[in-house]
CSV table of N, CA and C in Angstrom, one decimal:
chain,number,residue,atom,x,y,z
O,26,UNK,N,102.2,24.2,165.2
O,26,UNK,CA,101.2,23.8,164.2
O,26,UNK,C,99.8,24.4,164.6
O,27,UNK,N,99.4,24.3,166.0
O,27,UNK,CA,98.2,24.9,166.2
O,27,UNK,C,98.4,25.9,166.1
O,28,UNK,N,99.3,27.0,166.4
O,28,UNK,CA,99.4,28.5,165.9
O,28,UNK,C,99.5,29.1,164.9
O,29,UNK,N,99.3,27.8,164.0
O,29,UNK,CA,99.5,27.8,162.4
O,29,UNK,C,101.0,28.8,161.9
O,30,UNK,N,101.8,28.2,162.4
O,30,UNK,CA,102.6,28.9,162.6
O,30,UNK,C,103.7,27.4,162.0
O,31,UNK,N,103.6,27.1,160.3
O,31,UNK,CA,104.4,26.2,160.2
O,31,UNK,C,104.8,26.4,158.7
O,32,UNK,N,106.5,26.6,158.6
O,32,UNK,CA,107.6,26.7,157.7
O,32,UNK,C,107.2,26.5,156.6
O,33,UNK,N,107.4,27.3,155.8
O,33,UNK,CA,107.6,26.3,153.9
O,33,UNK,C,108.8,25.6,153.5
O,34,UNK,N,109.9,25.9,154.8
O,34,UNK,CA,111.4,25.4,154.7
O,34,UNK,C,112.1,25.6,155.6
O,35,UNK,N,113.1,24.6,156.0
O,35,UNK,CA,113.5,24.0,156.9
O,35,UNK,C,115.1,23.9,156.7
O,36,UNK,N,115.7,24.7,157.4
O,36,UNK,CA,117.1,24.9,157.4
O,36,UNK,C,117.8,24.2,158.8
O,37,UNK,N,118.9,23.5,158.5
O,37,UNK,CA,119.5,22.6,160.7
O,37,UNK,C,120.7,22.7,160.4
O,38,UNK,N,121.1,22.5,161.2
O,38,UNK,CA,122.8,22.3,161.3
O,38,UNK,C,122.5,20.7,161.2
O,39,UNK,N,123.8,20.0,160.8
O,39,UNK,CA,123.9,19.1,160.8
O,39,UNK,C,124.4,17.7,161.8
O,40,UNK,N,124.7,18.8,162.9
O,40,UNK,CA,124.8,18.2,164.2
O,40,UNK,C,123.8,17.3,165.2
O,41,UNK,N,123.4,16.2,165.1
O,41,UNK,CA,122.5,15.4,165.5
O,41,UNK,C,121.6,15.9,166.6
O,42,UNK,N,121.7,16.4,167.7
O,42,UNK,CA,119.9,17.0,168.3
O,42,UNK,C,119.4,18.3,167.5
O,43,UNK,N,120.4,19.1,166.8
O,43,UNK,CA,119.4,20.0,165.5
O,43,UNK,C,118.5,19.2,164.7
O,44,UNK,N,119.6,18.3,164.2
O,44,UNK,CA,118.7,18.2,162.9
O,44,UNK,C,118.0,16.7,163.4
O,45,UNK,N,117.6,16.0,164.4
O,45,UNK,CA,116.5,15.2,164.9
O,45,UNK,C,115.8,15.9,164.9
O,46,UNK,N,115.9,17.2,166.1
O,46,UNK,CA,114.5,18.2,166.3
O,46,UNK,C,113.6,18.5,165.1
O,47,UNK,N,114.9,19.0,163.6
O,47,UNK,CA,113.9,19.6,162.9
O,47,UNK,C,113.3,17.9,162.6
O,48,UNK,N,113.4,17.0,161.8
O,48,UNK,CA,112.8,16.1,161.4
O,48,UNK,C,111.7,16.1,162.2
O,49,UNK,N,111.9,15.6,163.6
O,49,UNK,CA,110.5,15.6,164.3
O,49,UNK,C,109.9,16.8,163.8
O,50,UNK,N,110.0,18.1,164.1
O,50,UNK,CA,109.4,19.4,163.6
O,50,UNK,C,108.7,19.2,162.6
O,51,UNK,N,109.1,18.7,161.3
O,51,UNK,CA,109.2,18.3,159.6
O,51,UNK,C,108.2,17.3,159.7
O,52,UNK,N,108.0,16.2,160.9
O,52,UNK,CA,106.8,15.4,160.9
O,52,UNK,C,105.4,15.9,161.1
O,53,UNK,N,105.6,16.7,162.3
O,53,UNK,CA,104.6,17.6,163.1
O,53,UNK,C,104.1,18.6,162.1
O,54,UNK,N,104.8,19.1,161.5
O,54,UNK,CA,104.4,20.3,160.4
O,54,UNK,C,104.1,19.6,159.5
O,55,UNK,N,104.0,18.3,158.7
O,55,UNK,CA,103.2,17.6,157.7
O,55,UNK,C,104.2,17.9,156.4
O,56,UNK,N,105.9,18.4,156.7
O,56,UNK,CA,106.6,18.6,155.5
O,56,UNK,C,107.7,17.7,155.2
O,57,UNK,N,107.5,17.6,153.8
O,57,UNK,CA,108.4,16.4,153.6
O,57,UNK,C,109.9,16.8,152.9
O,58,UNK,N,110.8,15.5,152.6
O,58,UNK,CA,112.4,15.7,152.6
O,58,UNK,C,112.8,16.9,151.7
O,59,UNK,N,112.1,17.1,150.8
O,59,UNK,CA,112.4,18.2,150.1
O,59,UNK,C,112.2,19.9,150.8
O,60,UNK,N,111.6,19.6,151.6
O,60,UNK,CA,111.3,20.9,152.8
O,60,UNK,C,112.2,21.5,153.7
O,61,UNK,N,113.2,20.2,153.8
O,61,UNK,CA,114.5,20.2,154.9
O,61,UNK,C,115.9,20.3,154.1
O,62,UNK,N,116.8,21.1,154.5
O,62,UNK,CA,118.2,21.4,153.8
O,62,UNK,C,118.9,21.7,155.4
O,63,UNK,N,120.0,20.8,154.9
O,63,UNK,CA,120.7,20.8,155.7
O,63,UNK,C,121.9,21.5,155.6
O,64,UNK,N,122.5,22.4,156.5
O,64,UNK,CA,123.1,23.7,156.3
O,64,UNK,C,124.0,23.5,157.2
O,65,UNK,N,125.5,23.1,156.7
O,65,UNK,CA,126.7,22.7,157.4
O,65,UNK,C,127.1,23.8,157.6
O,66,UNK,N,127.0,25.2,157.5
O,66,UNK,CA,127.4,26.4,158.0
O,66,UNK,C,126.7,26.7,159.4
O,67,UNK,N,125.7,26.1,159.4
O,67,UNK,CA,124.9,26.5,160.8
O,67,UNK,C,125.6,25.6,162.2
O,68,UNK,N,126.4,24.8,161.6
O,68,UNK,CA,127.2,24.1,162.9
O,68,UNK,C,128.0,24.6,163.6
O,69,UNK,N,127.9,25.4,164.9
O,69,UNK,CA,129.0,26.3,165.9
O,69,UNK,C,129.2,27.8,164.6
O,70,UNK,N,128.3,28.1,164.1
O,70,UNK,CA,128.3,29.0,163.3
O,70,UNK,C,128.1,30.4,164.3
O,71,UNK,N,128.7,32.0,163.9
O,71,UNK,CA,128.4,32.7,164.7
O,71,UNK,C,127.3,33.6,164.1
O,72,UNK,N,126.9,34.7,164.5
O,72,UNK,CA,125.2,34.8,164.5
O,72,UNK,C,125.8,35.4,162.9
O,73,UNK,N,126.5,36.5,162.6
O,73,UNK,CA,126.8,36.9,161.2
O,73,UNK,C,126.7,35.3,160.3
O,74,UNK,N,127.0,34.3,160.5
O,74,UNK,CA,127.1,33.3,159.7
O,74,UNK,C,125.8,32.7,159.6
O,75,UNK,N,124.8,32.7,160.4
O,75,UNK,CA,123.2,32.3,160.6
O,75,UNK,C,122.5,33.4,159.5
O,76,UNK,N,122.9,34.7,159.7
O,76,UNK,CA,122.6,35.3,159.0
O,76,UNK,C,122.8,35.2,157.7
O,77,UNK,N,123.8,34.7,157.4
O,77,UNK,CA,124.5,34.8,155.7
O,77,UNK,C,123.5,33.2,154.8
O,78,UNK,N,123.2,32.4,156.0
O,78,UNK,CA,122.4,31.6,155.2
O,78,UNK,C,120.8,31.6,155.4
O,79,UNK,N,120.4,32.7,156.7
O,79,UNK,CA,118.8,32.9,156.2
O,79,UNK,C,118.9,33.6,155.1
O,80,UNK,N,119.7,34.8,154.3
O,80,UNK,CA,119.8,35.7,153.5
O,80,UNK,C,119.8,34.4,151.8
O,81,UNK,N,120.2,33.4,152.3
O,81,UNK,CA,119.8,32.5,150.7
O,81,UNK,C,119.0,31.8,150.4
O,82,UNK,N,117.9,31.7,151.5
O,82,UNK,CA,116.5,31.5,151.7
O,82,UNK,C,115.6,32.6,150.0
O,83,UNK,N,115.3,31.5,149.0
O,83,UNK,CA,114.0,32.2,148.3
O,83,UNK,C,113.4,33.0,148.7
O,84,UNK,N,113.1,33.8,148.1
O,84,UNK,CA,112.7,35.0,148.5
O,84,UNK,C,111.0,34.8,148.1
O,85,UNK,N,110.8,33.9,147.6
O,85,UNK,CA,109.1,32.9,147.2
O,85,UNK,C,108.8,32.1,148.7
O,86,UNK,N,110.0,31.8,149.3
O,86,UNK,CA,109.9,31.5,150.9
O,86,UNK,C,109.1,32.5,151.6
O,87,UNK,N,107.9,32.4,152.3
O,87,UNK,CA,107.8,33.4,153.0
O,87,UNK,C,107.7,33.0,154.5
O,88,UNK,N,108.0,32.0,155.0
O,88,UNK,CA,108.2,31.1,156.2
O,88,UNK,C,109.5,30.4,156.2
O,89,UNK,N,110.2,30.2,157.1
O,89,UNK,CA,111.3,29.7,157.4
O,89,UNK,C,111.6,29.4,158.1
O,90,UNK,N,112.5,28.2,158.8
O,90,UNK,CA,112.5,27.7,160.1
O,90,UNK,C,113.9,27.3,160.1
O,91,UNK,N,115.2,27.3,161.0
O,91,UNK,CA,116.2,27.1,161.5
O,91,UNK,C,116.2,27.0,162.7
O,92,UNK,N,117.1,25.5,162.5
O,92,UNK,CA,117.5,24.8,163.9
O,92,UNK,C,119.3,24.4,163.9
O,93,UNK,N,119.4,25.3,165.3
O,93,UNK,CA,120.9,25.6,165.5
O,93,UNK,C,121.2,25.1,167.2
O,94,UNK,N,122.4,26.0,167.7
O,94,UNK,CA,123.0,25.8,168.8
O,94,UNK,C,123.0,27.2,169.4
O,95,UNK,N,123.3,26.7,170.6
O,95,UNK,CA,123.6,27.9,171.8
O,95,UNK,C,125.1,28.3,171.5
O,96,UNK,N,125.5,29.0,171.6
O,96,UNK,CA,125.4,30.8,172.0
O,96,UNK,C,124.9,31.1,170.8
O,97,UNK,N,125.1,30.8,170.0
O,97,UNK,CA,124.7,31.3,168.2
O,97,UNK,C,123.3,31.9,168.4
O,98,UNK,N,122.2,30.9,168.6
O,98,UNK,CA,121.0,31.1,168.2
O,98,UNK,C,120.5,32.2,169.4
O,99,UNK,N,121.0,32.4,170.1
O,99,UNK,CA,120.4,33.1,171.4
O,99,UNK,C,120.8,34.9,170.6
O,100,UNK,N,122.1,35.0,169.9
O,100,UNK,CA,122.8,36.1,170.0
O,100,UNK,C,122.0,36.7,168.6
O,101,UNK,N,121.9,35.6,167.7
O,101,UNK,CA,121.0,35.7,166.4
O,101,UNK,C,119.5,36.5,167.0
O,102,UNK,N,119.2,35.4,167.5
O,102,UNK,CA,117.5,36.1,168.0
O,102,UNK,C,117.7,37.7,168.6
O,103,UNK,N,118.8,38.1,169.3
O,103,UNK,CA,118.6,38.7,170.0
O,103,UNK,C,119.2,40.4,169.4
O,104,UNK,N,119.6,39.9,168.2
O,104,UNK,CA,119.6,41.1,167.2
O,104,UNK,C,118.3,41.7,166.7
O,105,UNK,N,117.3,40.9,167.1
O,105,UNK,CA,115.9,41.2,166.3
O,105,UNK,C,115.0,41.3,167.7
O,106,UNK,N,115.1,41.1,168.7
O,106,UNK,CA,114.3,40.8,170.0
O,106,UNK,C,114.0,42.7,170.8
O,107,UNK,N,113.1,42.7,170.7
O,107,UNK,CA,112.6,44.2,171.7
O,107,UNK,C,113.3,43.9,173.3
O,108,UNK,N,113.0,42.4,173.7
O,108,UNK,CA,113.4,42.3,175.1
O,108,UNK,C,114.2,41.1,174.9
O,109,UNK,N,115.9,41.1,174.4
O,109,UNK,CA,116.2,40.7,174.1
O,109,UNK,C,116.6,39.1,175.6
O,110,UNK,N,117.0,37.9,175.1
O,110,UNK,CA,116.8,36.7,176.0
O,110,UNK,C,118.8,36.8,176.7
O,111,UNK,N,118.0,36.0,177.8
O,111,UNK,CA,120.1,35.8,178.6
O,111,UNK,C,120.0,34.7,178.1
O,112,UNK,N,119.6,33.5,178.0
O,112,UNK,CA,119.5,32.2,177.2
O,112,UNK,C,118.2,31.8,176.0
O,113,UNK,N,118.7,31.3,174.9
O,113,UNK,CA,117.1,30.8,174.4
O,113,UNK,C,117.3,29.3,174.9
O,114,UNK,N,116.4,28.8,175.8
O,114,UNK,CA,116.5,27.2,176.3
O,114,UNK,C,116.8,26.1,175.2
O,115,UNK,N,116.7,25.0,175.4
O,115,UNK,CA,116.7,24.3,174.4
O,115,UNK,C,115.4,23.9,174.5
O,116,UNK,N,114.6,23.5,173.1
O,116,UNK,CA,113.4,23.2,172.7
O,116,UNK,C,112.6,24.8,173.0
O,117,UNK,N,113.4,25.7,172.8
O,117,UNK,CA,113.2,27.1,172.9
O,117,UNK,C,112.6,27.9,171.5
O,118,UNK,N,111.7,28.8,171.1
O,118,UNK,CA,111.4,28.9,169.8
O,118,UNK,C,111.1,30.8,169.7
O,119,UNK,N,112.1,31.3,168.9
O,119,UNK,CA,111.8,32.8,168.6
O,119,UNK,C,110.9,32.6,167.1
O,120,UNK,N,109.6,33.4,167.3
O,120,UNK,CA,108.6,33.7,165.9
O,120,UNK,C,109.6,35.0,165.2
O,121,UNK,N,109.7,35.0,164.2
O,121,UNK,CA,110.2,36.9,164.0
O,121,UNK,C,109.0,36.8,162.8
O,122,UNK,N,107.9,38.0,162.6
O,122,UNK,CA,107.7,38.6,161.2
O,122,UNK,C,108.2,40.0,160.8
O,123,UNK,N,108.6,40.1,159.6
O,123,UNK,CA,109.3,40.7,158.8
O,123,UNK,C,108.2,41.3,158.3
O,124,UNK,N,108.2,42.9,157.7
O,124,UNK,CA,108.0,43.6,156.7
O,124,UNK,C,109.1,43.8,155.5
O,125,UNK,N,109.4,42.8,154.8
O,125,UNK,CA,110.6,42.8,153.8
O,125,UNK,C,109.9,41.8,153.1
O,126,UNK,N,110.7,41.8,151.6
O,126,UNK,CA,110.2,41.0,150.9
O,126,UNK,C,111.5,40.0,150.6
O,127,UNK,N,112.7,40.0,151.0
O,127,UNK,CA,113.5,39.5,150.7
O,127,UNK,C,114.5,39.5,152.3
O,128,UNK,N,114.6,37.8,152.0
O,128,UNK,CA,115.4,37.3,153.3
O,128,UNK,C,116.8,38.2,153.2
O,129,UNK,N,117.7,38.9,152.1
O,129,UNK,CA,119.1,39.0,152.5
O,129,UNK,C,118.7,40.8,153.4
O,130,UNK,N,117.2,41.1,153.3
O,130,UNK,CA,116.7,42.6,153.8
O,130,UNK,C,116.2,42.9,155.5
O,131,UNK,N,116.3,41.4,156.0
O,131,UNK,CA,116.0,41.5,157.1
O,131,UNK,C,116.5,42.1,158.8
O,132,UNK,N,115.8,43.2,159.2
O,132,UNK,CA,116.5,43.4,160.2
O,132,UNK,C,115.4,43.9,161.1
O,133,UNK,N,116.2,44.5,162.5
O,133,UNK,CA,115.5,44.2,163.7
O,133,UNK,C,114.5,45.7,163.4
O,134,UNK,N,115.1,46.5,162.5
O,134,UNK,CA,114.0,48.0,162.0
O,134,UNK,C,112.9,47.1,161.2
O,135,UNK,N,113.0,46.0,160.8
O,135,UNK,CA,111.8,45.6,160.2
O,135,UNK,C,110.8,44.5,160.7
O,136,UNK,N,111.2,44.4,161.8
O,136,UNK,CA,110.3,43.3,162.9
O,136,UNK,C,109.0,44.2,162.9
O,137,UNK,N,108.0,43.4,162.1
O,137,UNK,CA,106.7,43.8,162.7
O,137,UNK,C,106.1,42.6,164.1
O,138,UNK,N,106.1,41.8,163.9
O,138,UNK,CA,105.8,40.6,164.8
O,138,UNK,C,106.9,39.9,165.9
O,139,UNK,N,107.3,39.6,167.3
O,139,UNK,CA,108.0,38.3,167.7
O,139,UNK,C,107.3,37.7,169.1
O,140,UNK,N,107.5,36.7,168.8
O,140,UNK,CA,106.7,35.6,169.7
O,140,UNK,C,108.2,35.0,170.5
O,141,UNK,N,108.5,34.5,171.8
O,141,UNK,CA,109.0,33.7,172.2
O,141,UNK,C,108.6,32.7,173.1
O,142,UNK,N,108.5,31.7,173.0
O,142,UNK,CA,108.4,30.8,173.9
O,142,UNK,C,109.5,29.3,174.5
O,143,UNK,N,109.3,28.7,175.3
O,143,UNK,CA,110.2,27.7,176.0
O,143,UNK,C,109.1,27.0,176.6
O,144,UNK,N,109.5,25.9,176.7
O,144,UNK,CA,108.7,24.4,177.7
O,144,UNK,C,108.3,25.0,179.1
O,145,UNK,N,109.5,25.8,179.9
O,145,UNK,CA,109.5,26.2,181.3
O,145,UNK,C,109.0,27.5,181.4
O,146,UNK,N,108.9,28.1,180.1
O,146,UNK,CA,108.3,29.6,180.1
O,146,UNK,C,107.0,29.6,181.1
O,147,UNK,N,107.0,30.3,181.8
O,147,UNK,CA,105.2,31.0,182.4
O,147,UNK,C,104.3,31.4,181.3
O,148,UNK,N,103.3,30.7,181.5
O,148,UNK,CA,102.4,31.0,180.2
O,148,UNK,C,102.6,30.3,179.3
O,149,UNK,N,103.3,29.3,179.2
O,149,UNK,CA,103.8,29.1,177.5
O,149,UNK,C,102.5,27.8,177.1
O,150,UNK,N,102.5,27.8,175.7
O,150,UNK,CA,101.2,27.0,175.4
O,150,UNK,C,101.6,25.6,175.2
């Protein structure tokens, strides 16, 4: 939130420490129930399957946030990552900006922006 760096929508698996995180998230970021969808595909989902439901994200979305699991989310991020990660931690967070105007168009040729950080990261804010 201080990096102003907060979702117009809020995608989780349904598996209870995703979708706590996002809620807390969803408090933190000042967005309310209609902001959060909860996305039974994203549970033990593989990174093609993460993909298939950022791609149904509005394309009037221009922020988006998803909260998933390990190996998935690490292998997802790291289709789009310049220095791609051996783990994303948990409480771990990949930024990606896009030059696309439509979520089903996104790819790692279109990354203008990525940010990564972790709790234990060096440097991290």
């Amino acid at each position: 939130k201080e990096r102003e760096l907060v979702p117009q929508l809020v995608y989780t698996s349904p598996a209870n420490r995703a979708l706590n995180t996002a809620l807390i998230m969803c408090r933190q970021w000042g967005l309310g129930p209609a902001q959060l969808q909860i996305q039974e595909s994203l549970y033990m989902a593989y990174a093609s399957e993460i993909q298939e439901v950022v791609s149904l994200a509005p394309d009037r979305v221009s922020d988006l946030a998803i909260f998933g699991h390990n190996p998935s989310f690490t292998l997802y991020a790291n289709q789009f990552l310049s220095d791609p990660l051996d783990n994303l931690p948990t409480a771990g967070v990949v930024v990606l900006v896009f030059d696309t105007e439509s979520w089903s168009e996104i790819s790692r040729g279109n990354v203008k922006q990525e940010l990564v950080d972790f709790p234990k990261k060096k440097g991290s804010v």
